[in-house]
GROMACS .gro file of C-alpha atoms in nm:
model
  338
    1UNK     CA    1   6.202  -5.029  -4.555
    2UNK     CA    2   6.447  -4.821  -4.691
    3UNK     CA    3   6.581  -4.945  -5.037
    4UNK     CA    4   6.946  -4.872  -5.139
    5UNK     CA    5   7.057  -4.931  -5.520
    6UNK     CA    6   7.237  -5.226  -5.580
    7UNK     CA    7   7.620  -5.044  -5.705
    8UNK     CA    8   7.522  -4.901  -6.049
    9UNK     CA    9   7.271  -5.163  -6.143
   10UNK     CA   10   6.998  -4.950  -6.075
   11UNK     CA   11   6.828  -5.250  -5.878
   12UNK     CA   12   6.642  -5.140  -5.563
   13UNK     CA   13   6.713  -5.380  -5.264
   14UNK     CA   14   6.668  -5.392  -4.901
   15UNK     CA   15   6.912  -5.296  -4.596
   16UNK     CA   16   6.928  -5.622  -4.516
   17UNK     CA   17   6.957  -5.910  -4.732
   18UNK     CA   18   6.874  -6.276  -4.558
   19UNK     CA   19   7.122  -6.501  -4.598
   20UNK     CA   20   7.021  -6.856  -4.635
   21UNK     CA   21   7.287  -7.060  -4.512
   22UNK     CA   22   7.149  -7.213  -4.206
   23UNK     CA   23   6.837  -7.360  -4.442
   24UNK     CA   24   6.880  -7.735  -4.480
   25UNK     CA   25   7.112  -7.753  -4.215
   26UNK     CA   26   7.057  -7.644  -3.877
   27UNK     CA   27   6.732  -7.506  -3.965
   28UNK     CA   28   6.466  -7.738  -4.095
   29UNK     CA   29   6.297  -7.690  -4.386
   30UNK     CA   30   5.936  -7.577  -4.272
   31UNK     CA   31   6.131  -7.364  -4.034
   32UNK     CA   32   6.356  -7.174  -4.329
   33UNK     CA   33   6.015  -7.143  -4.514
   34UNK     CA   34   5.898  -6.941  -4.265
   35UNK     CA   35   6.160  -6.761  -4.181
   36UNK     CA   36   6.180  -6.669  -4.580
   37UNK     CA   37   5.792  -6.581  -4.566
   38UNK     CA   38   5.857  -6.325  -4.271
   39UNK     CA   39   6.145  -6.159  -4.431
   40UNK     CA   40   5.954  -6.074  -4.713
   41UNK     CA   41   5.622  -6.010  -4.528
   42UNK     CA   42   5.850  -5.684  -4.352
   43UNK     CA   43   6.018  -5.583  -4.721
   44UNK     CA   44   6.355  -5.788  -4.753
   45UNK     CA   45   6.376  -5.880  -5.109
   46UNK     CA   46   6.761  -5.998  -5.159
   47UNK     CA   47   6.830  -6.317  -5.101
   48UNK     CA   48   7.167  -6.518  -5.040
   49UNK     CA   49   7.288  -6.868  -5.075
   50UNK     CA   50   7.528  -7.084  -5.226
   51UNK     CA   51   7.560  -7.385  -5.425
   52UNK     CA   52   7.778  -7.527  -5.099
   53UNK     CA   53   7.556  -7.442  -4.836
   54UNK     CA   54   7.446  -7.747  -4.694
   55UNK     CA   55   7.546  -7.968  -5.024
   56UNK     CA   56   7.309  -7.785  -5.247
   57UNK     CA   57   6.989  -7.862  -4.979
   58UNK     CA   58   6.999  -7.460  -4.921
   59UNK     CA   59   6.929  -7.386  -5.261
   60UNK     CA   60   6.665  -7.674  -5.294
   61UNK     CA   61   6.483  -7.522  -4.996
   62UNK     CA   62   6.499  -7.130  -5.129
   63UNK     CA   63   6.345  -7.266  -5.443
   64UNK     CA   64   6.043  -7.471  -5.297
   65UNK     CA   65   5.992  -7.118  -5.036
   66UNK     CA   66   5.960  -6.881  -5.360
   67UNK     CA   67   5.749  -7.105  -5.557
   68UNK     CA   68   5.513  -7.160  -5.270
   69UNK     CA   69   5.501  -6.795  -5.215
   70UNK     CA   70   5.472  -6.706  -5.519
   71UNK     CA   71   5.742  -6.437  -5.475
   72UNK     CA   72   5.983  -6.501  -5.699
   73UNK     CA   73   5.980  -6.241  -5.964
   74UNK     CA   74   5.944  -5.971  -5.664
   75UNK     CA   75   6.298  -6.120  -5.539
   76UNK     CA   76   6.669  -6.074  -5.595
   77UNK     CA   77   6.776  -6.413  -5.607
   78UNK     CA   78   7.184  -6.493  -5.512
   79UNK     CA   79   7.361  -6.775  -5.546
   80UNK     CA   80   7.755  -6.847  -5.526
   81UNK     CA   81   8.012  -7.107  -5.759
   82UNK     CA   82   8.345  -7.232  -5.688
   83UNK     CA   83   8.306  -7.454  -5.373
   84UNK     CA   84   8.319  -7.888  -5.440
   85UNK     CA   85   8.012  -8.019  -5.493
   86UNK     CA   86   8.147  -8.355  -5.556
   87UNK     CA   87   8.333  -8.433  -5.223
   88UNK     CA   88   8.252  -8.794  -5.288
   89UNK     CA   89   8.420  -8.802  -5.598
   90UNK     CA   90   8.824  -8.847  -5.566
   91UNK     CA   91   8.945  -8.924  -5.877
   92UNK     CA   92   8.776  -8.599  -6.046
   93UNK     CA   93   9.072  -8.298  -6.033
   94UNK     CA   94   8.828  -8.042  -6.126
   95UNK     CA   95   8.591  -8.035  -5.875
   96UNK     CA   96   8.550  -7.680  -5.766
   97UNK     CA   97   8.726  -7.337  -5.894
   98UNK     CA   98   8.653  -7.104  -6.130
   99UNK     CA   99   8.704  -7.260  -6.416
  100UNK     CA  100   8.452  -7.229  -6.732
  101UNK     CA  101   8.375  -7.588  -6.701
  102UNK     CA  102   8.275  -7.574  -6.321
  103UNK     CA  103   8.030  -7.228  -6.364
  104UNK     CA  104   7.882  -7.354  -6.599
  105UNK     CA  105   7.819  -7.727  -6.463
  106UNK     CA  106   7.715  -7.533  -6.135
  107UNK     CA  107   7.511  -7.278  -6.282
  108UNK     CA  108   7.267  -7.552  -6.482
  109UNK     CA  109   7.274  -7.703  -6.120
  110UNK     CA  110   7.188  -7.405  -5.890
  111UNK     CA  111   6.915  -7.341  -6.140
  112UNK     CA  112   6.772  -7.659  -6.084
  113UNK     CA  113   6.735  -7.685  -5.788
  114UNK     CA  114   6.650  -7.298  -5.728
  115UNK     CA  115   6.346  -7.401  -5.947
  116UNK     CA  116   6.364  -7.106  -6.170
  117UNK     CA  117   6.485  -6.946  -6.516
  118UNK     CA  118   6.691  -6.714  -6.433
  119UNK     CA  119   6.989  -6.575  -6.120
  120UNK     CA  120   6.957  -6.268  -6.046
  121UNK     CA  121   7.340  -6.194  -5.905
  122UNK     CA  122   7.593  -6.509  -5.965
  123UNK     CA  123   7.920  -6.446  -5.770
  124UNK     CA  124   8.260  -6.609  -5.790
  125UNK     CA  125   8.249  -6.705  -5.416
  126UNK     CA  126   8.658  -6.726  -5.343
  127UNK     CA  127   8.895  -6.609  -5.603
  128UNK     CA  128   9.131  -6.913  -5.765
  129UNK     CA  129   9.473  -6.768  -5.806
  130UNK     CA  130   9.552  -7.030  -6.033
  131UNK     CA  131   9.280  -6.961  -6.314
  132UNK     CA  132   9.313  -6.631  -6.504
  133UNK     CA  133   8.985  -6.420  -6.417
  134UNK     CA  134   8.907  -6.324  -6.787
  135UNK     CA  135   8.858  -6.753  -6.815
  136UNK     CA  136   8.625  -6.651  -6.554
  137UNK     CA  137   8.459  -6.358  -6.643
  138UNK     CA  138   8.448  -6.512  -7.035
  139UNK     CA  139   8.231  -6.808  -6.859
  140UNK     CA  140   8.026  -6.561  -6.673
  141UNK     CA  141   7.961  -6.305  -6.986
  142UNK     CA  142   7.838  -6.603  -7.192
  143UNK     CA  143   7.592  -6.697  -6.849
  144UNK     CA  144   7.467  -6.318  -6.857
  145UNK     CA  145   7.371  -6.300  -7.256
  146UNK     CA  146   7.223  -6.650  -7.281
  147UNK     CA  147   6.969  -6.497  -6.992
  148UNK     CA  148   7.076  -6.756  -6.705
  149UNK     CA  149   7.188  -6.471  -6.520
  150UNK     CA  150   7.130  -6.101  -6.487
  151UNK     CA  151   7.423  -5.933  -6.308
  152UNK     CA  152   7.772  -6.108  -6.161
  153UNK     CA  153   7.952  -6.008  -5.828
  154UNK     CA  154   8.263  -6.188  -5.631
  155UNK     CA  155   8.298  -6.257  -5.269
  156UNK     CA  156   8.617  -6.243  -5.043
  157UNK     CA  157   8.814  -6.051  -5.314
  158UNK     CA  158   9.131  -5.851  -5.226
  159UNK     CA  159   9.074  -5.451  -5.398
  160UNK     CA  160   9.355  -5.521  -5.646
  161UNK     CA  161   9.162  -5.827  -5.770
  162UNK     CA  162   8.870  -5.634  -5.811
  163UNK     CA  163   9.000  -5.373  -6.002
  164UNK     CA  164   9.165  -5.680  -6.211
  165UNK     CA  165   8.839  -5.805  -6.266
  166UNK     CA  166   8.738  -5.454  -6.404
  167UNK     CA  167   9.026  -5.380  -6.656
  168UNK     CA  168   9.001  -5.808  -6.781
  169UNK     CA  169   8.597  -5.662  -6.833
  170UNK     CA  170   8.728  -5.346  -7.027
  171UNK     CA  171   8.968  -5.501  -7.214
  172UNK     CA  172   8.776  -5.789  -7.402
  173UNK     CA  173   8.422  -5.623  -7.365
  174UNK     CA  174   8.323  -5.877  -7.069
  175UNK     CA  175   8.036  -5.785  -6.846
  176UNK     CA  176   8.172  -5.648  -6.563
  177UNK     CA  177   8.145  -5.765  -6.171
  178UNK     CA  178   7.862  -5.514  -5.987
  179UNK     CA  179   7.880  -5.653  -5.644
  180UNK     CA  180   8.146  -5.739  -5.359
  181UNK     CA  181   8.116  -5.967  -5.026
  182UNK     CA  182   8.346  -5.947  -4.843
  183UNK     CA  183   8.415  -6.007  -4.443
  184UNK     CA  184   8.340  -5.705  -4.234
  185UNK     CA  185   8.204  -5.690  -3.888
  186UNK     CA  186   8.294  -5.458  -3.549
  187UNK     CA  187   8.619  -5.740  -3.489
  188UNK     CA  188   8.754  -5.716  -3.829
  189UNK     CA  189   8.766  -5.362  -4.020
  190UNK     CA  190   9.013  -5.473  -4.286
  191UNK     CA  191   8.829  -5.343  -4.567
  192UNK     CA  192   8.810  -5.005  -4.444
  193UNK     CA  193   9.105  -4.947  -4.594
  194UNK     CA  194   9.173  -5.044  -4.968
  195UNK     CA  195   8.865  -5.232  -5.042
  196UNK     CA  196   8.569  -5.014  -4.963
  197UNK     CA  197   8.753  -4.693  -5.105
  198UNK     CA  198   8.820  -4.913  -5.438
  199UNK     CA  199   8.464  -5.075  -5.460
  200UNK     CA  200   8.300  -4.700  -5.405
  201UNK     CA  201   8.498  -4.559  -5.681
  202UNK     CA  202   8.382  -4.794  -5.884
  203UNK     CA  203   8.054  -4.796  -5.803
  204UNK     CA  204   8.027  -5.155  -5.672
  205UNK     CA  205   7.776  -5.288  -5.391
  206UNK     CA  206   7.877  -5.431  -5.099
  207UNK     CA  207   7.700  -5.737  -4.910
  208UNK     CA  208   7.970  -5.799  -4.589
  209UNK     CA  209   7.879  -6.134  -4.499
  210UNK     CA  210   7.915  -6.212  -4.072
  211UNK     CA  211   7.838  -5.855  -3.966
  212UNK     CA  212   7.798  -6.038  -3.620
  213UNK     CA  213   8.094  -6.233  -3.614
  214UNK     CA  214   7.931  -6.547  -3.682
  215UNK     CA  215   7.697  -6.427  -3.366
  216UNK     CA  216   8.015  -6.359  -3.161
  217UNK     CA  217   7.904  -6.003  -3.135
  218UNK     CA  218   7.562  -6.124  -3.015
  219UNK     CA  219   7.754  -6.124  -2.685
  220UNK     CA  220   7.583  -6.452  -2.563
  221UNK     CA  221   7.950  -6.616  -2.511
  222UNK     CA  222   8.146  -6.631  -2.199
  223UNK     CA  223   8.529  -6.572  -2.076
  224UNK     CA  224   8.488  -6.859  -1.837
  225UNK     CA  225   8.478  -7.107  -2.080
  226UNK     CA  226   8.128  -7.226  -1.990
  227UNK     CA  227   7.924  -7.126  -2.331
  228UNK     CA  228   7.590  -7.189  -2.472
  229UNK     CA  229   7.444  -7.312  -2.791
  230UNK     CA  230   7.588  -7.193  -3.052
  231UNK     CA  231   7.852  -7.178  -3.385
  232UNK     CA  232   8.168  -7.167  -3.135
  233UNK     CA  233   8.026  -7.360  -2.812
  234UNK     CA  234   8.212  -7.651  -2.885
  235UNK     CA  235   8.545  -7.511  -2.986
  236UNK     CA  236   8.569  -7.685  -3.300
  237UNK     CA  237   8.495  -7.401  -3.543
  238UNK     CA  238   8.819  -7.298  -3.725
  239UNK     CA  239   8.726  -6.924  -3.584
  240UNK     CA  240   8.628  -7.028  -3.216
  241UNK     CA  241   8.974  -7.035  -3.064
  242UNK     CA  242   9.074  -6.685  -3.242
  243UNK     CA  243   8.748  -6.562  -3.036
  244UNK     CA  244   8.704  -6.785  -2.737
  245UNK     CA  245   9.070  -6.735  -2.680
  246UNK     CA  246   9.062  -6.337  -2.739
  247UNK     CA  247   9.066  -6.120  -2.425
  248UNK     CA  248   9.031  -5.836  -2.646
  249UNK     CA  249   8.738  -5.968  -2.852
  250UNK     CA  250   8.568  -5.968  -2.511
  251UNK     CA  251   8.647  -5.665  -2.360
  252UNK     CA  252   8.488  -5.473  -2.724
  253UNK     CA  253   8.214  -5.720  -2.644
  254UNK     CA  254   8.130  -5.545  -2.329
  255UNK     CA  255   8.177  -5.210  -2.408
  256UNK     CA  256   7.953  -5.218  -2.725
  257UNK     CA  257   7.704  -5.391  -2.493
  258UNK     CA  258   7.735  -5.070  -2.261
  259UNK     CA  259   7.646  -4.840  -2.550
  260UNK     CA  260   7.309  -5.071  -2.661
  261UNK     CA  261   7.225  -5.094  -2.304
  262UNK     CA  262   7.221  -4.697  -2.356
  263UNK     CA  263   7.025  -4.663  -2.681
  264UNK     CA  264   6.761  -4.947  -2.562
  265UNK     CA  265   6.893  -5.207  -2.826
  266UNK     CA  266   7.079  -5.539  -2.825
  267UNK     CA  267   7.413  -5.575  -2.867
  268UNK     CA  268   7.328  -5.746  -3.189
  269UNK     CA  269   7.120  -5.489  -3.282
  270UNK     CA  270   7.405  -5.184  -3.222
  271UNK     CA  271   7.649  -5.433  -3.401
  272UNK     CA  272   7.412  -5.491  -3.749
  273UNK     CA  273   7.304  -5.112  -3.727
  274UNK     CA  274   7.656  -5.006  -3.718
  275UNK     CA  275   7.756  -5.206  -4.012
  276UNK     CA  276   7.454  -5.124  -4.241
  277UNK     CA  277   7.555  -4.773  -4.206
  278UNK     CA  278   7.920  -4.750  -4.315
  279UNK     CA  279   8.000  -4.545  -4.606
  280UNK     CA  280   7.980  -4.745  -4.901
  281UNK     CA  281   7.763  -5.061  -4.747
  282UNK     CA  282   7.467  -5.195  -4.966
  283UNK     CA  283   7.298  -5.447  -4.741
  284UNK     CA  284   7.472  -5.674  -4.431
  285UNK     CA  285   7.408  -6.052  -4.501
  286UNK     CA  286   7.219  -6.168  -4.186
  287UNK     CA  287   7.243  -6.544  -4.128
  288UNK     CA  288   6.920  -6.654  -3.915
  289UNK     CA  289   6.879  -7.012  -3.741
  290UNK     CA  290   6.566  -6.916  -3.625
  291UNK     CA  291   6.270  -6.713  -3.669
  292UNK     CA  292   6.331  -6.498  -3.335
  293UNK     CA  293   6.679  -6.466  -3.446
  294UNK     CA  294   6.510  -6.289  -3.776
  295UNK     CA  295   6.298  -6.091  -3.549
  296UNK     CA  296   6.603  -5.957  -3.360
  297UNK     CA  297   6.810  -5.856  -3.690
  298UNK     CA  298   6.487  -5.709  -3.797
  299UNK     CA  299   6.514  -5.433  -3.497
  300UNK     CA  300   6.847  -5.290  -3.603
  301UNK     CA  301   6.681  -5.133  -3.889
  302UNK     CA  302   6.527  -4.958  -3.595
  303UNK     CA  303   6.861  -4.788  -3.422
  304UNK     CA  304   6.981  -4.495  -3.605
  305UNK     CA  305   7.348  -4.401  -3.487
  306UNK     CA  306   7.447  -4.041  -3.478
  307UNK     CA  307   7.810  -3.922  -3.499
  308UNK     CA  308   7.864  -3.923  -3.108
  309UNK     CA  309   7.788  -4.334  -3.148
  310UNK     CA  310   7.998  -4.368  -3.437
  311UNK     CA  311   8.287  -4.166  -3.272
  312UNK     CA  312   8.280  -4.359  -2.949
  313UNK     CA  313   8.269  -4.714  -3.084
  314UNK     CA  314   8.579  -4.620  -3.331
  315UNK     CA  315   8.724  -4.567  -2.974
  316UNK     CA  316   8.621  -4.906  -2.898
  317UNK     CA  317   8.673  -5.066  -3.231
  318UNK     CA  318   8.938  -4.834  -3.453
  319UNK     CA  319   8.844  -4.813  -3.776
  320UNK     CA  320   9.056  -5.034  -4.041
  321UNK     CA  321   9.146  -5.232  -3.744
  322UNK     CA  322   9.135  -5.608  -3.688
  323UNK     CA  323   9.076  -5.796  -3.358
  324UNK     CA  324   9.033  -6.140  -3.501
  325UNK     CA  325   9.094  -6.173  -3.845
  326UNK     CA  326   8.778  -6.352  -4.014
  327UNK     CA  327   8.892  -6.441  -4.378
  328UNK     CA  328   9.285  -6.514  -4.373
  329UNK     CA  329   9.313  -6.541  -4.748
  330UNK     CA  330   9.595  -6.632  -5.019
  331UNK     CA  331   9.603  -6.455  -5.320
  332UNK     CA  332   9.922  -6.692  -5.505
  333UNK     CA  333  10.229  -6.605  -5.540
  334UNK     CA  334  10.245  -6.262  -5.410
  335UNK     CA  335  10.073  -6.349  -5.080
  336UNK     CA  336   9.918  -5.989  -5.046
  337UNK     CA  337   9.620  -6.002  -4.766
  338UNK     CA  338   9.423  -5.736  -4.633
   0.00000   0.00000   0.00000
């Protein structure tokens, strides 16, 4: 395993990092805890969830895995804030954001049911146009010096936000955002061009969650409409008819599948390979359901792409380019996306 700094934290983590999102939901608990045990058996050792993910059951199982393992202090241990955790609760206005009331609510709560001390990397998981980020980064500062948490990152930021984030940080001596994760896979290169040129100048990581397109780029679904298990079978993901419906999105599906036919590898395996190698990537968040889903993720770190590869799927895929657009976001009043 090949470990890659985490931005300029000096922190050492994996290629990969396992993201835990499936756990509690479609994947049973015994099932996650394996799946956890094997990814840090072969070296992974950053881990992903969120307070969201499956009402707060992810988090519960990640916990109950590192304790029984034991491997908690040999872990970097991620966890998100801003989603509603009290869906049930209409009359409360304040339910999610990224306000200093809700981080810090959700922060005593993720570290309950985490089971532990301390979060390693805390990140704002969708910016809230409506609440200034020094409120937020003032919540988060007083989180990092009380010892709760050791480093803070965002997720699905535009670049302009995150060089906000950075002069709100200089300005009233706040600690500063180290991390990014944001969208990026071979269907949607957005961030090629402002984000990853911003976040490399200032020396943040980047975790691009769906590097397979929420396993569209496992090639497994079909033009004719007839389509197997899976995230997008039933058409009733808010991304399945963008993909389903996308001759395009197909026809870089097959030629990608050409290439790993060529190099011995899964198309899954070209597509995660590809995306842990782009200038400026820390470590693609892999999402596994099951345990030979893990195993297959685990063989991209096995395909090393040369400049002939590269060149001939920016033929395919261009870079900065989108096919289907996986994060359409709003960033208030000046409605900038990226």
């Amino acid at each position: 395993m090949n470990y890659r700094l985490l931005g300029r934290t000096g922190i050492h983590v994996s290629p990969l990092t396992l993201g835990c999102m499936m756990f509690g939901g479609r994947t049973s608990a015994e099932d996650s805890y394996a799946i956890i045990d094997r990814a840090i058996a072969v070296g992974i050792n950053l881990l992903d969830t969120a307070n969201v993910y499956n009402d707060g059951r992810s988090e519960e199982i990640v916990g109950d895995a590192l304790r029984r393992n034991g491997h908690r202090h040999h872990i970097v241990l991620a966890t998100k804030v801003h989603g509603n955790m009290h869906k049930g609760d209409g009359l409360d206005p304040n339910r999610a954001g990224n306000s200093r009331r809700q981080i810090i609510e959700q922060c005593e709560a993720s570290l309950r049911r985490l089971k532990t001390d301390w979060i390693d990397l805390y990140q704002i998981h969708r910016p809230q146009p409506e609440c200034p980020i020094d409120e937020t980064l003032r919540a988060l500062d007083d989180l990092v010096r009380s010892g709760k948490v050791r480093y803070i990152g965002s997720s699905t930021f535009a670049a302009w936000q995150v060089v906000e984030s950075l002069w709100v940080s200089k300005e009233y001596g706040l600690n500063r955002f180290v991390t990014e994760q944001p969208p990026y896979n071979l269907l949607d290169r957005r961030i090629e061009r402002e984000l990853i040129p911003a976040c490399k100048s200032y020396g943040f990581g980047i975790l691009p969650w769906s590097p397979l397109a929420g396993g569209f780029l496992s090639g497994k679904y079909r033009r004719d409409g007839k389509q197997p298990e899976g995230r997008f079978a039933d058409g009733t993901h808010q991304r399945a008819p963008a993909l389903l419906g996308s001759q395009r999105a197909f026809e870089v599906v097959e030629a990608l599948r050409k290439i790993a036919t060529e190099k011995g590898f899964a198309l899954s395996q070209l597509a995660l390979a590809w995306t842990a190698q782009q200038p400026g990537i820390t470590s693609p968040i892999i999402g596994p359901r099951t345990l030979e889903q893990l195993e297959d993720n685990l063989g991209s770190l096995e395909l090393k792409l040369g400049p002939e590869d590269l060149a001939r799927i920016d033929a395919i895929s261009p870079p900065g380019d989108v096919v289907v657009p996986f994060y359409q976001a709003s960033f208030g009043p000046h409605e900038i996306r990226w």
